[in-house]
CSV table of C-alpha atoms and ligand atoms in Angstrom, one decimal:
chain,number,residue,atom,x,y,z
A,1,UNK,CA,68.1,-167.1,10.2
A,2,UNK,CA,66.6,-170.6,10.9
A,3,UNK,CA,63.4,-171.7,9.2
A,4,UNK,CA,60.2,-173.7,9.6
A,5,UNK,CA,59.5,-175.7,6.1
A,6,UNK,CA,55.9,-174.5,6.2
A,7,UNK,CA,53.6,-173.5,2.9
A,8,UNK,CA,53.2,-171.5,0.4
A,9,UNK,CA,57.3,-171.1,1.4
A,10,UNK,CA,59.6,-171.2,4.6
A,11,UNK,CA,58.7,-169.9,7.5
A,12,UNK,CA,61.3,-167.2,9.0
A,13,UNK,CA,62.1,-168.1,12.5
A,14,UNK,CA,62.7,-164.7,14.7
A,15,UNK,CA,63.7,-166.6,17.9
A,16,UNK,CA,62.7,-165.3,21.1
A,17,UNK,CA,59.9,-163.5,19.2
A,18,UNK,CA,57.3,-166.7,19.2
A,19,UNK,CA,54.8,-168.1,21.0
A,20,UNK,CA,51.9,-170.6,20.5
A,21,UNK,CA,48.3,-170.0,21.1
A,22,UNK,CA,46.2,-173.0,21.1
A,23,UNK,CA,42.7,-172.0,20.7
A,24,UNK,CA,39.5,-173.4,22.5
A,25,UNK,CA,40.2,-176.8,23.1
A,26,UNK,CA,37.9,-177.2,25.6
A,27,UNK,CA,35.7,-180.2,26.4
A,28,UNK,CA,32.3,-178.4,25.1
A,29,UNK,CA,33.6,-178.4,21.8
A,30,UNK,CA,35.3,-181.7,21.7
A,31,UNK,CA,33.4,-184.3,24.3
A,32,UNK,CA,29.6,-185.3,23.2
A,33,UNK,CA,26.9,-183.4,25.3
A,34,UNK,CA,28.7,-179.7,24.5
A,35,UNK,CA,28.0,-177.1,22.5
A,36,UNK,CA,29.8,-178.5,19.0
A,37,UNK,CA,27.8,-181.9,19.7
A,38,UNK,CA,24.2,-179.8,20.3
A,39,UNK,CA,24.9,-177.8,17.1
A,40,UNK,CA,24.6,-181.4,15.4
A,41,UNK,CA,28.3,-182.2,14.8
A,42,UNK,CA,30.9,-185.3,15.0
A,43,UNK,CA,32.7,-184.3,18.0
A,44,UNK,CA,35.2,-187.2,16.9
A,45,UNK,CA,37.6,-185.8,14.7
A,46,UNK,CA,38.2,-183.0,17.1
A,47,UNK,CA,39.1,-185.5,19.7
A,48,UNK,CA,41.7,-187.1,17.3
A,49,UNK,CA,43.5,-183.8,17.6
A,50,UNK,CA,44.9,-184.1,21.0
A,51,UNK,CA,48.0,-185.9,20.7
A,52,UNK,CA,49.3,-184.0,18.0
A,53,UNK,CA,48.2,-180.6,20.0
A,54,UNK,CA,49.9,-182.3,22.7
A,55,UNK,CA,53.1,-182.9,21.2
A,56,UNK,CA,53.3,-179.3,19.7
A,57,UNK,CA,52.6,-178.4,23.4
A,58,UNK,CA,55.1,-180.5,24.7
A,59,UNK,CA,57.8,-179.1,22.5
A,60,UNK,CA,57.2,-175.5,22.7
A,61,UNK,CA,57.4,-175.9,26.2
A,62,UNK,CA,60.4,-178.0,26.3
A,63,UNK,CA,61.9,-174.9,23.8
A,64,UNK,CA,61.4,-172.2,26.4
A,65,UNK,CA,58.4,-170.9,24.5
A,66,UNK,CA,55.8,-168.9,25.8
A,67,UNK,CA,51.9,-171.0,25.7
A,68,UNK,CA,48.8,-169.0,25.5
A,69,UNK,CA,45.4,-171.1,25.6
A,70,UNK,CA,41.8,-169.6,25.0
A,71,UNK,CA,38.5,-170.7,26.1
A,72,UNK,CA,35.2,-169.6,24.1
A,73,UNK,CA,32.9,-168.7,27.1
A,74,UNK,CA,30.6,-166.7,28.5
A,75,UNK,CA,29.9,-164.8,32.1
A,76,UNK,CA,27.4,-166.8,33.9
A,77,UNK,CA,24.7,-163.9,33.9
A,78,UNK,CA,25.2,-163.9,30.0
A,79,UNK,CA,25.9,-160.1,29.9
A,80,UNK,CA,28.6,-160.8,27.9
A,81,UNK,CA,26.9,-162.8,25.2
A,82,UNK,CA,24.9,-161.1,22.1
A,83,UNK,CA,21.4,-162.4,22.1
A,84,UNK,CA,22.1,-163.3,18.3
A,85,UNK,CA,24.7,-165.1,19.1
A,86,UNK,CA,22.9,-167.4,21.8
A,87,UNK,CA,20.0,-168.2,19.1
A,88,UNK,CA,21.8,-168.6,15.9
A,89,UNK,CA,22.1,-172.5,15.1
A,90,UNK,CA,18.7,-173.2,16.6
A,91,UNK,CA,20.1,-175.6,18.9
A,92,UNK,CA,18.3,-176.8,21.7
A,93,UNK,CA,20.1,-176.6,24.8
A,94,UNK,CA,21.9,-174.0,23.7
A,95,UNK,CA,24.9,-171.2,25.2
A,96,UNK,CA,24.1,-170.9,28.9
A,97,UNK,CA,21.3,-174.1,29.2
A,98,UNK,CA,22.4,-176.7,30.7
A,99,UNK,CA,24.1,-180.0,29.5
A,100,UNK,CA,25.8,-183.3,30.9
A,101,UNK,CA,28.6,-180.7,31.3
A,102,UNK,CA,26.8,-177.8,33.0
A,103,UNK,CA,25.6,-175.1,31.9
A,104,UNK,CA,27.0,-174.6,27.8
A,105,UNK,CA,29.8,-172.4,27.6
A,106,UNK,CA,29.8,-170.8,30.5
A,107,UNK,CA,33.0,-169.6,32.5
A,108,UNK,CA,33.7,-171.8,35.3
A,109,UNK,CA,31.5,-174.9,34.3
A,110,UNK,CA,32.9,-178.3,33.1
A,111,UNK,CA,32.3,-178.0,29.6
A,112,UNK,CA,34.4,-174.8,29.2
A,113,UNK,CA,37.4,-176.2,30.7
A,114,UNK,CA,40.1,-177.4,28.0
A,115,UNK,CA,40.5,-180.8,28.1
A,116,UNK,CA,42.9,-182.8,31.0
A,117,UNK,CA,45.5,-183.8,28.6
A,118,UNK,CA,45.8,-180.6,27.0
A,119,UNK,CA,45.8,-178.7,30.3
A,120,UNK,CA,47.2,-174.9,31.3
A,121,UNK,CA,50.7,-175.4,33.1
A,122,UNK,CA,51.1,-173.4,36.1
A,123,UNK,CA,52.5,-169.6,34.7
A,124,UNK,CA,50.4,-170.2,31.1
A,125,UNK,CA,48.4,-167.3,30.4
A,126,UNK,CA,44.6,-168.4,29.7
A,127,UNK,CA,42.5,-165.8,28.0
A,128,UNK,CA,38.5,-166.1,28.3
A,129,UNK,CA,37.0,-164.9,25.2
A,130,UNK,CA,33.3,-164.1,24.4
A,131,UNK,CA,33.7,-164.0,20.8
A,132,UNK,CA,35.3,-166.2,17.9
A,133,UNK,CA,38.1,-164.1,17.4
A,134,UNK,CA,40.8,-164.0,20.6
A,135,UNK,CA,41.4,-160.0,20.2
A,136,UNK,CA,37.4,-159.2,20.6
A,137,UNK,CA,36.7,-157.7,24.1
A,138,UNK,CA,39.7,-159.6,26.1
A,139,UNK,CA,43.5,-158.5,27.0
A,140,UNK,CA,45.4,-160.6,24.3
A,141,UNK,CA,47.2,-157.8,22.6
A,142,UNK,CA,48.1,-156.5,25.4
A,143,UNK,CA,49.3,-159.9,27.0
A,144,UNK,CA,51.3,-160.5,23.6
A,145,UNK,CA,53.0,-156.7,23.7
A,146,UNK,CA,54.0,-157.6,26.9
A,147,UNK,CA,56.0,-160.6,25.9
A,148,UNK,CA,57.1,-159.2,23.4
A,149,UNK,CA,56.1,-161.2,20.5
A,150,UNK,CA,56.2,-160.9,16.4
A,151,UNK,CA,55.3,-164.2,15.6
A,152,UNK,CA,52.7,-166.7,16.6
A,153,UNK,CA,52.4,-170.7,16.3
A,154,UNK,CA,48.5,-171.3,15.8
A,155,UNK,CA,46.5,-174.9,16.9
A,156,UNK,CA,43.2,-175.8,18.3
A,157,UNK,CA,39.3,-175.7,16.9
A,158,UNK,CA,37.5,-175.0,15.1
A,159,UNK,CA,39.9,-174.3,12.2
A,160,UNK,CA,37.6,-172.2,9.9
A,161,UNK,CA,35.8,-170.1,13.3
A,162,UNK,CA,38.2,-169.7,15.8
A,163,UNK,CA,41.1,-170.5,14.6
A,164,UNK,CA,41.0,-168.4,11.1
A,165,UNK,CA,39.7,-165.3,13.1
A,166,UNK,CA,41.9,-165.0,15.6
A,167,UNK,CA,44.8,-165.7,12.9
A,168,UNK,CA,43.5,-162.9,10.9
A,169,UNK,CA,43.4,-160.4,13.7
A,170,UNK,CA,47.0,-161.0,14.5
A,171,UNK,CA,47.8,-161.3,10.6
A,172,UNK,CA,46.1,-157.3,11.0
A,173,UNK,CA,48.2,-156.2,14.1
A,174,UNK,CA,51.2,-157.2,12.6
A,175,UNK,CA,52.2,-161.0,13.7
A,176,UNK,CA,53.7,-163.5,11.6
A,177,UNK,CA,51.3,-166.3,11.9
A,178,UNK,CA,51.5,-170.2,11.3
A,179,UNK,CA,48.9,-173.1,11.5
A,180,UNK,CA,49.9,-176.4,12.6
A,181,UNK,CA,48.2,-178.1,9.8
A,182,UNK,CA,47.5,-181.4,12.1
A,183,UNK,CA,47.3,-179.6,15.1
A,184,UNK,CA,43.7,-178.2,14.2
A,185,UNK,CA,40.3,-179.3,12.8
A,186,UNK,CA,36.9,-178.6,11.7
A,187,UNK,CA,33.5,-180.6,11.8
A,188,UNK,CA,33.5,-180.3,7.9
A,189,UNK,CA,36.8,-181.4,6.6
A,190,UNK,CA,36.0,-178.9,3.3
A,191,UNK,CA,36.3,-175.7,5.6
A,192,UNK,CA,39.5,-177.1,7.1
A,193,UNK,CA,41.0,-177.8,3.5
A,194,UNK,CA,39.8,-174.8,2.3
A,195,UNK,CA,40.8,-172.7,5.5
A,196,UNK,CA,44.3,-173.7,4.5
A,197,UNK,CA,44.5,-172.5,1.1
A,198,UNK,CA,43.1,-168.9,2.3
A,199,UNK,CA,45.5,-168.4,4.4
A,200,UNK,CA,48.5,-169.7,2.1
A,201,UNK,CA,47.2,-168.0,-0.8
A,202,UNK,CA,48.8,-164.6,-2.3
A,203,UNK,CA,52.2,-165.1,-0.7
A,204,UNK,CA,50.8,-166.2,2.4
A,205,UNK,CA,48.4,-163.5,2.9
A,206,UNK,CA,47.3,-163.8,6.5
A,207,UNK,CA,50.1,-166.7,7.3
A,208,UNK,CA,52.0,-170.0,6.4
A,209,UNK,CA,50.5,-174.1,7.7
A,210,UNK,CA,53.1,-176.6,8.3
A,211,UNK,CA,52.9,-179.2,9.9
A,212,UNK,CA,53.2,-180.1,13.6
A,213,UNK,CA,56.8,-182.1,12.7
A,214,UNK,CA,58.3,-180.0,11.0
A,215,UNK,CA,57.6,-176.7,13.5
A,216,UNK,CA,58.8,-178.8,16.1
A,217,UNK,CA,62.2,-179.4,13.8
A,218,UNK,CA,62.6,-175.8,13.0
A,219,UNK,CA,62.4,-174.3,16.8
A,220,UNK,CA,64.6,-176.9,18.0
A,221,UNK,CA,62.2,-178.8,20.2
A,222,UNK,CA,61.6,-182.4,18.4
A,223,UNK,CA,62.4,-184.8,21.6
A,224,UNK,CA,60.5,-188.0,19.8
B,1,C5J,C1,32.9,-172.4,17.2
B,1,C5J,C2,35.2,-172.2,17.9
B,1,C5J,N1,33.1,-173.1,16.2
B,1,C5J,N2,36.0,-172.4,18.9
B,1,C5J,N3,33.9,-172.0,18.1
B,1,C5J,O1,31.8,-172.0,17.5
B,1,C5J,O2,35.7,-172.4,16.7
């Protein structure tokens, strides 16, 4: 069996079995004037990200592999969104106001779309998800059942919200997971670093990092 050199120890590759899920790249969180900008953040070392998101795109695609993105957004009549949810932070505008993007994570407006380079290709599955985690309220484990996977390749933002919950759902239904360590990022570097060692620790207790090299290397689809 072929491996990904990953941490706390090789990853086991089950070909045919994997698929990546890049989580909420999407220009809200990552441009200024979204929601991660209103909330009081850097946007910057978000946008960093990209190329290295790209290139693990690029190569998972170029392996056969199956891409599944995931926006954070909400129905336009907010039905969908807990009012707890929509006040917590106390930023002003907030989810559902509206920005230099339209209206703040909402389905359909500019903000919630994943950014140009990073786009869907025609035939990638896009799941809209109301919640951090990807499983909460949307059709992801049935879309993975269907393609029949056991193990998942994990990117996007923010590592310690989105990114660790929807890990740790799939670590609970039974998927092998991995991080691409520089295919993801927080607005605190700490949570990042930290979100790293939580996962690796206790013989990889909800999944393995590595970085974006070496996955490439181990499934076969390093082309640079
Ligand atoms: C956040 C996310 N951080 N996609 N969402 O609110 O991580």
């Amino acid at each position: 069996m072929s491996v990904i050199r990953a941490e706390p120890f090789d990853f086991p590759l089950r070909r045919g079995g994997i698929g990546l899920i890049v989580i909420d790249m999407q220009r809200d969180f990552i441009e200024p004037g979204g929601f991660g900008a209103a909330l009081g953040n850097d946007v910057a070392p978000l946008q960093a990200i990209i190329p290295a998101v790209r290139a693990l795109l690029d190569g998972v695609r170029a392996a056969g592999l199956p891409v599944i993105h995931t926006r954070e957004c909400h129905r336009p009549d907010l039905s969908d969104c807990p009012p707890a949810k929509r006040a917590r932070g106390g930023a002003t505008p907030t989810i559902g106001d509206r920005g230099p993007m339209g209206r703040i994570l909402i389905a359909g407006e500019p903000g919630a779309e994943i950014v140009p380079e990073l786009a869907p290709l025609p035939g990638e599955t896009v799941i809209d998800k109301p919640g951090k985690g990807a499983f909460h309220a949307t059709p992801l484990a049935e879309v993975l059942t269907g393609m029949g996977l056991r193990q998942l390749l994990f990117a996007g933002v923010t590592t310690e919200v989105c990114v660790q919950t929807t890990m740790r759902e799939a670590n609970d239904r039974g998927y092998e997971c991995l991080l691409a360590e520089d295919a993801t990022e927080s607005y605190f570097p700490a949570f990042r670093q930290a979100t790293f060692e939580m996962i690796r620790a206790q013989g990889a207790i909800v999944g393995w990092t590595a970085p974006v090299a070496a996955i490439l290397a181990g499934i076969g689809g390093d082309h640079g």
